[in-house]
Amino acid sequence: MSGGFDGQYYTDIQKKKKFLGITTSTRYSTQYSEASAELERQFSLIFTGFYDAISAAAGPLGLSLDEVQARLDSFVINIGKIDLKGLTGAQIQEKLAAVFGAAADNLARYAIAGLDQFQQVGEGYFETLIRVASSVEAVTGAMTMLGRSTNLTIAASMNLVELFGTVSDMTAATGEYFALYYTGTEQAAARTAQMTSALAGMGLAMPDSIAGFRALVEAQDLTTEAGRAAYVALIQLAPAFADLVGAAQDAASAAAIADERASLEWRLLELQGDTTALRALDLDQLDASNRALQQQIWALEDQRQAAEAAASAAEKLRSAWAAITEALIAEIERIRGVMGTKTGSYAEALAKFNNASMLARSGDQEAAKSLPGLSQALLSQAAETARTSEDLARLQGLTAASLEQTLAIIARAAGTSVDAETTATASSAPGWWDQFAANQMGTATIPANDDQSALLDELRALRQEVADLRGEQRIASAAIASGTTKTARILERVTPDGDALSTRTAA
């Protein structure tokens, strides 16, 4: 390797002496001349190629490079004489290939033995060595890319290649599988590992950018053999490195876009109040072993929120009834104190008050809220139509008693409390409707006047009769109005759309 190939041309010369056409003696001699420098250089390159190929096979086969090269260094090549006499150019080329092929076989078997079992028909040992080493290297690369164990024997690797058909078939199949079934992140990681290993084999560190790789290429010293070799290898790796960096950038960009979209989707679901979808996203981000625990936590949270919502609803209901209670108490106090005024039909006011009282006692909040206003309107009309102050006082007392009874019923239903004196008054008061009816039918009195004549007596009797008729009419009108309102509300509840009657087909 250091001295180069030493070659010579030779010519065999035969000399014959003849006398009268008869050979008297024959002599043989060989003349030598130095081979041309170009021929010797070409032969040196051939054996240098053999040396490099056999050395490269050591790594994939798991052998020590130093031991293999030590064997190569101790091997002596001697190809002997090659007789090219009378051969054509093609024949000369064929013969030289056979000679150098045999030399390569001897060199390979001496450096790395034990591969005869993999030798195919018509295949030299050197060719077998290169095929086996490249096959094992391809299997190792494919398994590393797929994240599989590379601790395979040479026989197992060769069998795997045979099952695929050829090394090319195996490489194509595993590459397609890798592209289809591995994520972008996994692919980038595998390619990064391969690139790192290739650069480490040259004693170089993995750059982190395109600019870094370019700087690494330009840093190689082309005046040395090692620098030139590294330069060539880096130039050959440059496209793969650019693809790797580009893929990493694309993956980072895609990941950023995916994160942005996930954030927007999360916000949309929050605005829509879709708790189920939000929890599904949370579960996807958890490890499968922790998802059941998270669901138990959500179930307990839901139970607590439901209890809090029920308590809040109950509190709101109590607060609403408390407000109504306060309004009713205020109206009772107002009736017993200051009188208000309001114009309108007394019968209409009485009917509205009676209807609202019945609805309030059955749990209608809106009706209960309207009672103070209706009471004021009723008593305002009573003040205008009452015959005497005693009648008005009785109407006020009956109205207050009715409100107190309503208040007591509401308080019991809502679980609130009212003033003890008010409750006692309400519980001891007689039936308000009966008292109202009796009051409307009562006889009005007119202060006595000794100076009035018999005509005034007649007018008084007539007035009494008219008052009696008016009272009867008021009671009848109030009863009709109350019954009509109650009937209408009952009929409205018959069907959801308010129809009085509904039908359905019998089964």
Coordinates of C-alpha atoms in Angstrom, one line a residue:
M1 CA 0.0 0.0 0.0
S2 CA 2.9 2.4 0.8
G3 CA 5.2 1.3 -2.0
G4 CA 2.6 0.8 -4.7
F5 CA 2.4 -1.9 -7.3
D6 CA 5.6 -3.1 -8.9
G7 CA 5.1 -4.4 -12.4
Q8 CA 7.2 -5.4 -15.4
Y9 CA 6.5 -6.3 -18.9
Y10 CA 8.2 -9.5 -20.1
T11 CA 8.8 -11.1 -23.4
D12 CA 9.8 -14.8 -23.9
I13 CA 12.2 -15.1 -26.8
Q14 CA 12.9 -18.4 -28.6
K15 CA 16.1 -18.6 -30.8
K16 CA 16.7 -21.4 -33.2
K17 CA 19.8 -22.2 -35.2
K18 CA 19.4 -24.1 -38.5
F19 CA 21.7 -25.7 -41.1
L20 CA 20.4 -26.6 -44.5
G21 CA 16.9 -26.2 -43.1
I22 CA 17.5 -28.4 -40.1
T23 CA 17.3 -26.9 -36.6
T24 CA 20.5 -27.5 -34.9
S25 CA 19.8 -25.7 -31.5
T26 CA 17.0 -23.8 -29.7
R27 CA 17.5 -21.3 -27.0
Y28 CA 14.9 -19.6 -24.7
S29 CA 15.3 -16.3 -23.0
T30 CA 13.1 -13.7 -21.3
Q31 CA 13.5 -10.0 -21.6
Y32 CA 12.1 -7.6 -19.0
S33 CA 11.2 -3.9 -19.1
E34 CA 9.7 -1.7 -16.5
A35 CA 5.9 -1.3 -16.7
S36 CA 4.6 2.2 -17.4
A37 CA 3.9 4.4 -14.3
E38 CA 0.3 4.7 -15.3
L39 CA -0.2 1.0 -15.5
E40 CA 1.3 0.6 -12.0
R41 CA -0.9 3.4 -10.6
Q42 CA -4.0 1.8 -12.0
F43 CA -3.1 -1.6 -10.5
S44 CA -2.3 0.1 -7.2
L45 CA -5.8 1.7 -7.2
I46 CA -7.4 -1.7 -7.8
F47 CA -5.7 -3.3 -4.8
T48 CA -6.3 -0.1 -2.7
G49 CA -10.0 -0.5 -3.5
F50 CA -9.9 -4.1 -2.3
Y51 CA -8.3 -3.0 0.9
D52 CA -10.8 -0.2 1.6
A53 CA -13.8 -2.5 0.8
I54 CA -12.6 -5.3 3.1
S55 CA -11.9 -2.8 5.8
A56 CA -15.4 -1.2 5.5
A57 CA -17.0 -4.7 5.8
A58 CA -15.6 -5.1 9.3
G59 CA -18.0 -2.6 11.0
P60 CA -21.3 -4.1 9.7
L61 CA -20.1 -7.6 10.5
G62 CA -19.2 -6.6 14.1
L63 CA -15.5 -7.2 13.7
S64 CA -12.5 -5.1 14.9
L65 CA -11.2 -2.9 12.2
D66 CA -7.8 -2.9 13.7
E67 CA -7.6 -6.7 13.6
V68 CA -8.9 -6.8 10.0
Q69 CA -6.4 -4.2 8.8
A70 CA -3.6 -6.0 10.7
R71 CA -4.3 -9.1 8.7
L72 CA -4.5 -7.1 5.5
D73 CA -1.1 -5.5 6.2
S74 CA 0.5 -8.8 6.6
F75 CA -0.8 -10.2 3.3
V76 CA 1.6 -10.4 0.4
I77 CA 0.1 -10.1 -3.1
N78 CA 1.9 -11.8 -5.9
I79 CA -0.1 -12.3 -9.1
G80 CA 2.7 -14.0 -11.0
K81 CA 3.0 -13.8 -14.8
I82 CA 0.0 -13.1 -17.0
D83 CA 0.4 -14.3 -20.5
L84 CA -1.4 -12.0 -22.9
K85 CA 0.2 -13.4 -26.1
G86 CA -2.2 -13.5 -29.0
L87 CA -5.2 -12.2 -27.0
T88 CA -7.6 -9.5 -28.2
G89 CA -8.5 -6.5 -26.1
A90 CA -11.7 -8.0 -24.7
Q91 CA -9.9 -11.2 -23.9
I92 CA -7.1 -9.3 -22.2
Q93 CA -9.7 -7.5 -20.1
E94 CA -11.4 -10.7 -19.1
K95 CA -8.2 -12.4 -18.2
L96 CA -7.1 -9.5 -16.0
A97 CA -10.5 -9.4 -14.3
A98 CA -10.1 -13.1 -13.5
V99 CA -6.6 -12.6 -12.2
F100 CA -7.4 -9.6 -10.0
G101 CA -10.7 -11.3 -8.8
A102 CA -8.7 -14.3 -7.6
A103 CA -6.3 -12.0 -5.8
A104 CA -9.3 -10.2 -4.2
D105 CA -10.8 -13.5 -3.1
N106 CA -7.6 -14.6 -1.4
L107 CA -7.2 -11.2 0.3
A108 CA -10.8 -11.2 1.6
R109 CA -10.7 -14.8 2.9
Y110 CA -7.4 -14.1 4.6
A111 CA -8.8 -10.9 6.3
I112 CA -12.4 -12.1 7.1
A113 CA -13.0 -15.8 7.1
G114 CA -16.1 -17.9 7.7
L115 CA -18.6 -16.6 5.1
D116 CA -18.5 -19.5 2.8
Q117 CA -22.0 -20.6 3.8
F118 CA -23.4 -17.4 2.3
Q119 CA -21.5 -17.8 -1.0
Q120 CA -23.7 -18.2 -4.0
V121 CA -23.0 -20.2 -7.2
G122 CA -20.5 -18.4 -9.4
E123 CA -19.7 -15.9 -6.8
G124 CA -16.2 -15.1 -5.6
Y125 CA -15.4 -14.8 -1.9
F126 CA -14.7 -11.1 -2.1
E127 CA -18.0 -10.5 -3.8
T128 CA -19.7 -12.6 -1.1
L129 CA -18.1 -10.6 1.6
I130 CA -19.3 -7.3 0.1
R131 CA -22.8 -8.6 -0.4
V132 CA -23.1 -10.0 3.1
A133 CA -21.7 -6.8 4.7
S134 CA -24.0 -4.5 2.8
S135 CA -27.0 -6.7 3.5
V136 CA -26.3 -6.8 7.3
E137 CA -25.7 -3.0 7.2
A138 CA -29.0 -2.5 5.4
V139 CA -30.9 -4.6 7.9
T140 CA -29.2 -2.8 10.8
G141 CA -30.1 0.6 9.4
A142 CA -33.8 -0.4 8.7
M143 CA -34.2 -1.9 12.2
T144 CA -32.6 1.2 13.8
M145 CA -34.9 3.4 11.8
L146 CA -38.0 1.5 13.0
G147 CA -36.8 1.4 16.6
R148 CA -36.3 -2.4 16.6
S149 CA -33.5 -4.4 18.2
T150 CA -30.4 -4.6 16.0
N151 CA -28.8 -7.5 17.9
L152 CA -29.2 -9.9 15.1
T153 CA -26.7 -12.5 13.9
I154 CA -25.3 -12.4 10.4
A155 CA -27.4 -15.5 9.5
A156 CA -30.6 -13.9 10.9
S157 CA -30.0 -10.7 8.9
M158 CA -29.3 -12.6 5.7
N159 CA -32.4 -14.7 6.2
L160 CA -34.5 -11.6 6.7
V161 CA -33.2 -10.2 3.4
E162 CA -34.0 -13.4 1.6
L163 CA -37.6 -13.3 2.9
F164 CA -38.0 -9.8 1.4
G165 CA -36.3 -10.9 -1.8
T166 CA -33.4 -8.5 -2.1
V167 CA -31.8 -5.7 -0.1
S168 CA -33.6 -3.2 -2.4
D169 CA -36.9 -4.8 -1.8
M170 CA -36.4 -4.8 2.0
T171 CA -35.2 -1.1 2.0
A172 CA -38.2 0.0 -0.1
A173 CA -40.8 -1.9 2.0
T174 CA -39.4 -0.7 5.3
G175 CA -39.1 2.8 4.0
E176 CA -42.7 2.9 2.9
Y177 CA -43.9 1.4 6.2
F178 CA -41.8 4.0 8.1
A179 CA -43.3 6.9 6.1
L180 CA -46.9 5.7 6.5
Y181 CA -47.1 4.5 10.0
Y182 CA -44.6 6.7 11.9
T183 CA -45.4 10.2 13.0
G184 CA -43.5 13.2 11.8
T185 CA -41.8 13.5 15.1
E186 CA -40.7 9.9 15.1
Q187 CA -39.4 10.1 11.6
A188 CA -37.4 13.3 12.4
A189 CA -35.9 11.6 15.5
A190 CA -34.9 8.5 13.5
R191 CA -33.2 10.5 10.7
T192 CA -31.5 12.7 13.2
A193 CA -30.0 9.6 14.9
Q194 CA -28.8 8.3 11.6
M195 CA -27.2 11.6 10.6
T196 CA -25.6 11.9 14.0
S197 CA -24.1 8.4 13.7
A198 CA -22.8 9.1 10.2
L199 CA -21.1 12.3 11.3
A200 CA -19.7 10.7 14.4
G201 CA -18.1 8.1 12.2
M202 CA -16.1 10.9 10.7
G203 CA -15.3 12.4 14.1
L204 CA -17.7 15.3 13.5
A205 CA -20.5 16.7 15.7
M206 CA -24.1 17.2 14.5
P207 CA -24.8 20.8 13.5
D208 CA -28.0 22.4 14.6
S209 CA -28.7 24.4 11.5
I210 CA -28.1 24.8 7.8
A211 CA -25.6 27.5 8.5
G212 CA -23.8 25.3 10.9
F213 CA -23.6 22.4 8.4
R214 CA -22.2 24.8 5.8
A215 CA -19.6 26.1 8.2
L216 CA -18.6 22.4 8.9
V217 CA -18.1 21.7 5.2
E218 CA -16.1 24.9 4.6
A219 CA -13.9 24.1 7.7
Q220 CA -12.4 20.9 6.0
D221 CA -8.7 21.1 5.0
L222 CA -8.6 20.0 1.4
T223 CA -4.8 19.9 1.5
T224 CA -5.0 16.7 3.6
E225 CA -6.3 13.3 2.6
A226 CA -8.6 13.1 5.7
G227 CA -9.9 16.6 5.0
R228 CA -10.7 15.8 1.4
A229 CA -12.5 12.5 2.4
A230 CA -14.6 14.4 5.1
Y231 CA -15.4 17.2 2.6
V232 CA -16.7 14.7 0.0
A233 CA -18.7 12.8 2.6
L234 CA -20.3 16.0 3.9
I235 CA -21.2 17.2 0.4
Q236 CA -22.9 13.8 -0.1
L237 CA -24.8 14.2 3.2
A238 CA -25.8 17.8 2.5
P239 CA -29.2 17.1 0.8
A240 CA -30.2 14.6 3.6
F241 CA -29.3 17.2 6.3
A242 CA -31.2 19.9 4.5
D243 CA -34.3 17.7 4.3
L244 CA -33.9 16.8 8.0
V245 CA -33.7 20.4 9.1
G246 CA -36.6 21.3 6.8
A247 CA -38.7 18.5 8.2
A248 CA -37.9 19.6 11.7
Q249 CA -39.0 23.2 10.9
D250 CA -42.1 22.0 9.2
A251 CA -42.9 19.8 12.2
A252 CA -42.4 22.7 14.6
S253 CA -44.6 24.9 12.5
A254 CA -47.3 22.3 12.2
A255 CA -47.1 21.7 16.0
A256 CA -47.5 25.5 16.6
I257 CA -50.5 25.6 14.2
A258 CA -52.0 22.6 15.9
D259 CA -51.6 24.2 19.4
E260 CA -53.2 27.4 18.1
R261 CA -56.1 25.5 16.7
A262 CA -56.5 23.4 19.9
S263 CA -56.6 26.7 21.9
L264 CA -59.3 28.2 19.6
E265 CA -61.4 25.0 19.7
W266 CA -61.1 25.0 23.5
R267 CA -62.3 28.6 23.7
L268 CA -65.2 27.9 21.4
L269 CA -66.3 24.9 23.5
E270 CA -66.1 27.0 26.6
L271 CA -68.3 29.7 25.0
Q272 CA -70.8 27.0 23.9
G273 CA -70.8 25.5 27.3
D274 CA -70.0 22.1 25.9
T275 CA -68.7 20.5 29.1
T276 CA -68.7 17.0 27.6
A277 CA -66.5 17.9 24.7
L278 CA -64.1 19.8 26.9
R279 CA -63.8 16.9 29.2
A280 CA -63.1 14.6 26.2
L281 CA -60.2 16.8 25.2
D282 CA -58.9 16.7 28.8
L283 CA -59.0 12.9 28.8
D284 CA -57.2 12.7 25.5
Q285 CA -54.2 14.6 27.0
L286 CA -54.1 12.2 30.0
D287 CA -52.4 8.9 30.2
A288 CA -54.9 6.0 29.8
S289 CA -54.1 4.8 33.4
N290 CA -55.3 8.1 34.9
R291 CA -58.5 8.7 32.9
A292 CA -60.8 6.7 35.2
L293 CA -59.5 8.7 38.2
Q294 CA -60.2 11.9 36.4
Q295 CA -63.8 10.8 35.6
Q296 CA -64.4 10.0 39.3
I297 CA -63.2 13.5 40.2
W298 CA -65.6 15.0 37.7
A299 CA -68.5 12.9 39.0
L300 CA -67.9 14.2 42.6
E301 CA -67.6 17.8 41.3
D302 CA -70.9 17.4 39.4
Q303 CA -72.6 16.1 42.6
R304 CA -71.4 19.0 44.6
Q305 CA -72.4 21.5 42.0
A306 CA -75.9 20.0 41.7
A307 CA -76.3 20.2 45.5
E308 CA -75.1 23.8 45.5
A309 CA -77.5 24.6 42.6
A310 CA -80.4 23.1 44.5
A311 CA -79.6 25.0 47.7
S312 CA -79.3 28.2 45.6
A313 CA -82.7 27.6 44.0
A314 CA -84.3 27.0 47.4
E315 CA -82.7 30.1 48.8
K316 CA -84.0 32.2 45.9
L317 CA -87.5 30.7 46.4
R318 CA -87.3 31.6 50.1
S319 CA -86.1 35.1 49.3
A320 CA -88.9 35.6 46.8
W321 CA -91.5 34.5 49.3
A322 CA -89.9 36.6 52.0
A323 CA -90.2 39.7 49.8
I324 CA -93.8 38.9 49.1
T325 CA -94.4 38.4 52.9
E326 CA -92.8 41.8 53.6
A327 CA -95.0 43.4 51.0
L328 CA -98.2 41.8 52.5
I329 CA -97.2 42.8 56.0
A330 CA -96.5 46.4 54.8
E331 CA -100.0 46.4 53.2
I332 CA -101.6 45.1 56.4
E333 CA -99.9 47.8 58.3
R334 CA -100.9 50.4 55.7
I335 CA -104.5 49.4 55.9
R336 CA -104.6 49.7 59.6
G337 CA -102.9 53.0 59.4
V338 CA -103.0 55.2 56.4
M339 CA -105.6 54.8 53.7
G340 CA -104.8 55.1 50.0
T341 CA -107.1 56.2 47.2
K342 CA -107.8 54.6 43.8
T343 CA -110.7 55.0 41.4
G344 CA -112.4 52.2 39.5
S345 CA -115.2 49.6 39.8
Y346 CA -115.6 48.2 43.3
A347 CA -116.9 44.8 42.0
E348 CA -114.0 44.5 39.6
A349 CA -111.5 45.4 42.4
L350 CA -113.1 42.9 44.7
A351 CA -113.0 40.1 42.1
K352 CA -109.3 40.8 41.3
F353 CA -108.5 40.8 45.0
N354 CA -110.4 37.5 45.7
N355 CA -108.9 35.8 42.6
A356 CA -105.3 36.9 43.5
S357 CA -105.8 35.7 47.1
M358 CA -106.9 32.2 46.1
L359 CA -104.0 31.9 43.6
A360 CA -101.5 33.2 46.1
R361 CA -102.6 30.6 48.7
S362 CA -102.1 27.9 46.1
G363 CA -98.5 29.0 45.5
D364 CA -98.7 31.6 42.7
Q365 CA -95.9 34.1 43.4
E366 CA -97.0 36.6 40.8
A367 CA -100.5 36.6 42.3
A368 CA -99.1 37.1 45.8
K369 CA -96.9 40.0 44.6
S370 CA -100.0 41.7 43.2
L371 CA -102.1 41.5 46.4
P372 CA -100.8 44.8 48.0
G373 CA -101.7 46.8 45.0
L374 CA -105.1 45.0 44.6
S375 CA -105.8 45.6 48.3
Q376 CA -105.1 49.3 47.9
A377 CA -107.4 49.5 44.9
L378 CA -110.1 47.6 46.7
L379 CA -110.1 49.7 49.8
S380 CA -109.9 52.9 47.7
Q381 CA -113.1 51.9 46.0
A382 CA -114.6 50.9 49.3
A383 CA -113.9 54.3 50.7
E384 CA -115.8 55.9 47.9
T385 CA -118.8 53.5 48.1
A386 CA -119.1 52.8 51.8
R387 CA -122.2 54.1 53.4
T388 CA -120.7 54.8 56.8
S389 CA -117.3 55.0 58.4
E390 CA -118.2 51.9 60.3
D391 CA -118.8 50.0 57.1
L392 CA -115.4 51.2 55.7
A393 CA -113.7 50.1 59.0
R394 CA -115.3 46.7 58.7
L395 CA -114.1 46.4 55.0
Q396 CA -110.6 47.4 56.1
G397 CA -110.6 44.8 58.9
L398 CA -111.8 42.1 56.6
T399 CA -109.3 42.9 53.9
A400 CA -106.5 42.9 56.5
A401 CA -107.7 39.6 57.9
S402 CA -107.8 38.1 54.4
L403 CA -104.2 39.3 53.8
E404 CA -103.1 37.9 57.2
Q405 CA -104.6 34.5 56.3
T406 CA -102.9 34.5 53.0
L407 CA -99.7 35.5 54.7
A408 CA -100.0 32.7 57.2
I409 CA -100.5 30.1 54.4
I410 CA -97.6 31.5 52.4
A411 CA -95.4 31.5 55.4
R412 CA -96.1 27.9 56.2
A413 CA -95.5 26.9 52.5
A414 CA -92.3 28.9 52.1
G415 CA -90.9 28.0 55.6
T416 CA -90.6 31.6 56.6
S417 CA -91.8 33.3 59.8
V418 CA -94.0 36.3 60.4
D419 CA -94.8 38.5 63.4
A420 CA -96.5 36.4 66.1
E421 CA -99.2 39.0 66.7
T422 CA -100.0 39.1 63.0
T423 CA -100.1 35.3 62.8
A424 CA -102.3 35.0 65.8
T425 CA -104.7 37.6 64.4
A426 CA -104.8 35.8 61.1
S427 CA -105.4 32.4 62.6
S428 CA -108.2 33.6 64.9
A429 CA -110.0 35.7 62.1
P430 CA -113.2 34.3 60.8
G431 CA -113.6 33.2 57.2
W432 CA -112.8 36.3 55.1
W433 CA -115.2 35.4 52.3
D434 CA -118.1 34.9 54.7
Q435 CA -117.4 38.2 56.4
F436 CA -117.1 40.0 53.1
A437 CA -120.4 38.6 51.9
A438 CA -122.1 39.5 55.2
N439 CA -120.6 43.0 55.1
Q440 CA -121.9 43.6 51.5
M441 CA -125.4 42.5 52.6
G442 CA -125.3 44.6 55.8
T443 CA -127.8 47.5 56.4
A444 CA -126.5 51.0 56.2
T445 CA -127.3 53.4 58.9
I446 CA -127.9 57.1 58.6
P447 CA -127.4 59.4 61.6
A448 CA -130.7 60.3 63.2
N449 CA -132.3 63.7 62.6
D450 CA -135.4 64.7 64.7
D451 CA -136.2 67.5 62.3
Q452 CA -136.7 65.3 59.2
S453 CA -140.2 64.6 57.9
A454 CA -141.9 61.5 56.9
L455 CA -140.5 62.0 53.4
L456 CA -137.1 61.4 54.7
D457 CA -138.3 58.2 56.3
E458 CA -139.5 57.1 52.9
L459 CA -136.2 58.1 51.2
R460 CA -134.3 56.2 53.9
A461 CA -136.3 53.0 53.2
L462 CA -135.8 53.4 49.5
R463 CA -132.1 53.9 50.0
Q464 CA -132.0 50.8 52.1
E465 CA -133.7 48.8 49.5
V466 CA -131.3 50.1 46.8
A467 CA -128.3 49.4 49.0
D468 CA -129.5 45.9 49.6
L469 CA -129.9 45.3 45.9
R470 CA -126.4 46.8 45.3
G471 CA -124.9 44.6 47.9
E472 CA -126.4 41.5 46.4
Q473 CA -125.2 42.6 42.9
R474 CA -121.7 43.1 44.2
I475 CA -121.6 39.7 45.8
A476 CA -122.9 38.0 42.6
S477 CA -120.5 40.0 40.4
A478 CA -117.6 39.1 42.6
A479 CA -118.5 35.5 42.7
I480 CA -118.9 35.4 38.9
A481 CA -115.6 37.2 38.3
S482 CA -113.8 34.9 40.7
G483 CA -115.3 31.8 39.3
T484 CA -114.7 32.9 35.7
T485 CA -111.0 33.7 36.4
K486 CA -110.4 30.4 38.2
T487 CA -112.2 28.4 35.4
A488 CA -110.1 30.2 32.7
R489 CA -106.8 29.4 34.5
I490 CA -107.9 25.7 34.9
L491 CA -108.8 25.5 31.3
E492 CA -105.4 27.0 30.3
R493 CA -103.7 24.2 32.1
V494 CA -105.6 21.5 30.2
T495 CA -103.2 21.5 27.2
P496 CA -99.8 23.1 26.7
D497 CA -101.1 25.4 23.9
G498 CA -104.1 26.7 25.9
D499 CA -106.8 24.8 24.2
A500 CA -109.8 23.9 26.4
L501 CA -110.0 20.4 25.2
S502 CA -107.6 17.9 23.5
T503 CA -108.2 14.6 21.9
R504 CA -106.0 11.6 21.1
T505 CA -106.5 8.3 19.3
A506 CA -107.2 5.3 21.5
A507 CA -104.7 2.5 21.3

